[in-house]
């Protein structure tokens, strides 16, 4: 009788040990490598066609998505091991600091201010502030916006930069999102939309806007997009930079540019030198 009690107690201990082991395995699942179904969390935009877009089907598309997918593969993760996390501009630094994501590829311009809070790999694209216009527009330079209606999103510095320094008589129109600006441009409610040329090209490349718009090609600013990494994670920065270098050298980078921006006849800059501006 005593032997049976000891055996039962041992069984309970064994069951608890198995349960604890299983729980521990789940806790280490994310961001640990490519084997055993482990995943990596990558922050992207969900609402930028051509860059980071969540499709109605639930899949994801865009240049940032393609770059991040390639990088993840070089780090040992298959596409189905990537967990895409919507990361809005205002929360990018916090998302990395909290560990919500391992990487961020979300039109994340490298600036000195941001480098105080996060580390960057890249840059992987040089974009410029530009104007999107109707195909028959007679606007050819920023000063032509005086007396015209210029659209950008609420809180954006792009339109304000033009208004303050180039075209003070431009009539600023602010909407909550670029989709609304593009729709207003299509209807004639505004004469131009301004933000990064890569973002504008992504919207213009959509089938529903085919051959309706053009980029002015003004290069009003330089925006070097980098992949955000948690501050101090130098090992990951180095691995991502190596992946980006390979993407450029094997032609995958240019294929991704052509695929996502080509329909808008986006005249992209050549691939930036990986590692510059990030220290």
XYZ file of C-alpha atoms in Angstrom:
279
model
C 0.000 0.000 0.000
C 2.815 2.325 0.857
C 4.521 1.561 -2.476
C 1.381 2.525 -4.434
C 1.188 5.900 -2.642
C 4.794 6.700 -3.516
C 4.178 5.723 -7.132
C 1.114 7.976 -7.362
C 3.002 10.890 -5.877
C 5.832 10.344 -8.322
C 3.357 10.397 -11.175
C 2.052 13.771 -10.035
C 5.579 15.192 -9.838
C 6.380 13.843 -13.296
C 3.220 15.394 -14.769
C 4.044 18.765 -13.256
C 7.566 18.597 -14.618
C 6.310 17.831 -18.123
C 3.834 20.706 -17.938
C 6.510 23.147 -16.779
C 8.824 22.039 -19.569
C 6.101 22.580 -22.157
C 5.350 26.052 -20.845
C 9.024 26.960 -20.879
C 9.261 25.862 -24.510
C 6.430 28.190 -25.520
C 8.018 31.148 -23.735
C 11.157 30.825 -25.853
C 9.340 30.365 -29.136
C 9.645 33.878 -30.548
C 12.754 35.402 -32.119
C 15.032 32.452 -31.424
C 15.811 30.944 -34.818
C 14.352 29.059 -37.747
C 13.879 25.546 -36.389
C 11.018 24.095 -34.422
C 8.373 26.538 -35.652
C 9.919 29.572 -33.967
C 8.971 33.022 -35.214
C 10.306 36.534 -35.630
C 8.156 39.619 -35.108
C 8.681 42.411 -37.629
C 6.965 45.797 -37.488
C 5.548 47.213 -40.734
C 2.882 49.636 -41.891
C -0.483 48.129 -42.781
C -1.824 51.033 -44.842
C 0.860 52.018 -47.369
C 0.403 50.427 -50.811
C 3.690 49.516 -52.438
C 5.511 49.573 -49.087
C 3.569 47.888 -46.302
C -0.042 46.880 -46.912
C -2.351 44.339 -45.322
C -4.417 42.927 -48.171
C -8.128 42.031 -47.778
C -7.063 38.367 -47.870
C -4.909 38.916 -44.780
C -1.622 38.630 -46.676
C 0.976 41.409 -46.779
C 2.623 43.180 -49.702
C 5.021 46.007 -50.476
C 8.693 46.876 -50.760
C 9.252 47.009 -46.990
C 7.594 43.597 -46.703
C 9.791 42.153 -49.472
C 12.954 43.574 -47.905
C 12.023 42.294 -44.448
C 11.110 38.856 -45.829
C 14.491 38.591 -47.562
C 16.336 39.703 -44.420
C 14.386 37.259 -42.260
C 15.310 34.418 -44.625
C 18.992 35.282 -44.234
C 18.503 35.238 -40.458
C 17.041 31.732 -40.692
C 13.289 32.325 -40.837
C 10.903 31.091 -43.504
C 8.037 33.389 -44.638
C 5.517 31.462 -42.531
C 7.690 32.046 -39.458
C 7.345 35.835 -39.735
C 4.750 37.512 -37.539
C 3.894 40.901 -39.046
C 3.024 43.542 -36.468
C 1.378 46.845 -37.362
C 3.719 49.571 -36.142
C 2.521 53.143 -36.456
C 5.069 55.922 -36.846
C 4.556 57.375 -33.375
C 5.120 54.008 -31.656
C 8.157 52.660 -33.505
C 10.780 53.482 -30.880
C 8.600 52.179 -28.051
C 7.807 48.953 -29.897
C 11.510 48.161 -30.161
C 12.287 49.181 -26.584
C 9.443 47.019 -25.225
C 10.494 44.057 -27.332
C 7.159 43.948 -29.168
C 9.109 43.422 -32.397
C 12.637 42.354 -33.318
C 12.907 44.547 -36.420
C 10.993 47.444 -37.942
C 10.818 48.040 -41.700
C 8.241 50.787 -42.031
C 9.476 53.784 -44.083
C 11.675 54.457 -41.047
C 13.933 57.388 -41.963
C 17.314 57.396 -40.235
C 17.788 60.613 -38.243
C 20.224 61.689 -35.546
C 17.353 62.113 -33.097
C 16.084 58.577 -33.658
C 19.578 57.112 -33.389
C 19.600 58.233 -29.765
C 16.787 55.750 -29.084
C 17.235 52.884 -31.556
C 19.902 51.345 -33.767
C 19.521 51.091 -37.524
C 20.641 48.678 -40.203
C 20.784 49.938 -43.766
C 19.861 52.270 -45.286
C 18.036 50.139 -47.855
C 16.297 52.932 -49.803
C 16.945 56.609 -50.465
C 13.628 58.405 -50.909
C 12.868 62.106 -51.383
C 9.979 64.364 -50.516
C 8.076 64.945 -53.735
C 4.703 65.896 -55.200
C 2.083 63.624 -56.720
C 0.084 65.349 -59.457
C -2.666 64.613 -61.937
C -1.140 63.399 -65.179
C -2.143 66.601 -67.025
C -1.050 68.993 -64.251
C 0.972 72.056 -65.229
C 2.780 72.146 -61.864
C 6.479 71.541 -62.483
C 8.188 73.031 -59.414
C 7.323 73.602 -55.768
C 6.816 77.365 -56.166
C 3.989 76.588 -58.585
C 1.987 75.514 -55.529
C 1.346 79.150 -54.557
C -2.415 79.587 -54.831
C -2.905 75.813 -55.229
C -4.406 73.273 -52.839
C -1.742 71.036 -51.311
C -2.641 67.917 -49.341
C -0.812 65.887 -46.732
C -1.771 63.989 -43.588
C -2.498 65.726 -40.301
C 0.696 66.272 -38.341
C 2.985 65.696 -41.308
C 5.936 68.032 -41.701
C 6.051 67.599 -45.493
C 3.346 70.078 -46.453
C 4.404 72.495 -43.718
C 7.981 72.484 -45.051
C 6.755 73.558 -48.472
C 4.390 76.167 -47.046
C 7.003 77.663 -44.720
C 9.999 77.715 -47.037
C 8.976 77.433 -50.684
C 5.343 78.252 -51.398
C 3.874 80.365 -48.554
C 0.662 80.977 -50.486
C -0.125 77.302 -50.919
C -3.496 76.336 -49.444
C -2.835 73.435 -47.084
C -5.414 70.664 -46.789
C -4.874 68.019 -44.118
C -6.538 64.606 -43.990
C -6.167 61.714 -41.582
C -4.531 59.436 -44.158
C -2.826 59.480 -47.540
C -5.632 57.428 -49.077
C -7.931 60.402 -48.522
C -5.385 62.773 -50.072
C -5.059 60.571 -53.154
C -8.843 60.370 -53.524
C -9.029 64.165 -53.224
C -6.384 64.516 -55.931
C -8.306 62.157 -58.193
C -11.524 64.136 -57.733
C -9.819 67.512 -58.209
C -10.445 68.659 -54.637
C -6.672 69.246 -54.289
C -3.956 69.986 -56.835
C -1.066 68.049 -55.307
C -0.171 65.602 -52.556
C 3.211 65.653 -50.828
C 5.230 63.129 -48.830
C 8.085 60.719 -49.640
C 8.216 59.809 -53.329
C 8.280 56.092 -52.454
C 4.972 56.406 -50.584
C 3.417 58.439 -53.397
C 4.642 55.923 -55.990
C 3.125 53.074 -54.018
C -0.308 54.680 -54.048
C -0.050 55.699 -57.704
C 0.896 52.139 -58.684
C -2.472 50.771 -57.538
C -4.609 49.405 -60.362
C -7.478 51.775 -59.596
C -5.206 54.775 -60.224
C -3.367 53.381 -63.245
C -2.033 56.136 -65.560
C -3.862 58.903 -63.664
C -0.973 60.460 -61.735
C 2.668 61.438 -62.089
C 5.518 62.248 -59.741
C 7.035 65.715 -60.086
C 10.541 64.387 -59.347
C 11.563 67.385 -57.223
C 13.718 65.712 -54.528
C 12.772 68.208 -51.817
C 14.494 66.194 -49.067
C 16.579 63.076 -48.508
C 14.940 60.232 -46.586
C 17.194 57.235 -45.929
C 15.050 54.283 -44.859
C 16.638 51.967 -42.310
C 15.587 48.837 -40.462
C 15.074 49.653 -36.803
C 16.672 47.410 -34.166
C 16.602 47.652 -30.374
C 19.285 50.003 -29.042
C 22.490 48.138 -28.283
C 21.709 45.026 -30.361
C 24.827 45.340 -32.503
C 24.864 41.648 -33.429
C 21.452 41.900 -35.105
C 22.410 45.136 -36.874
C 25.460 43.429 -38.369
C 23.446 40.397 -39.494
C 20.775 42.577 -41.112
C 23.389 44.694 -42.894
C 24.965 41.539 -44.319
C 21.538 40.395 -45.526
C 20.849 43.752 -47.171
C 24.223 43.696 -48.924
C 23.396 40.276 -50.339
C 19.945 41.446 -51.450
C 21.525 44.270 -53.434
C 24.326 42.161 -54.932
C 22.136 39.277 -56.115
C 19.616 41.574 -57.835
C 16.715 40.915 -55.470
C 16.657 44.524 -54.291
C 16.095 45.963 -57.778
C 13.468 43.315 -58.547
C 11.567 44.388 -55.432
C 11.764 48.059 -56.485
C 10.480 47.289 -59.986
C 7.708 45.060 -58.675
C 6.319 47.523 -56.139
C 6.959 50.929 -57.742
C 7.328 50.208 -61.455
C 3.716 50.931 -62.468
C 4.150 54.517 -61.163
C 7.341 54.940 -63.247
C 9.239 55.657 -60.049
C 12.786 56.774 -60.831
C 14.472 55.308 -57.800
C 17.944 56.139 -56.629
C 20.480 53.333 -56.818
C 20.764 51.211 -53.695
C 22.449 53.175 -50.876
C 25.735 52.017 -49.413
C 24.799 49.699 -46.570
C 26.185 50.829 -43.216
C 26.380 54.546 -43.924
C 24.530 56.951 -41.633
C 23.750 54.266 -39.073
C 26.504 54.815 -36.521
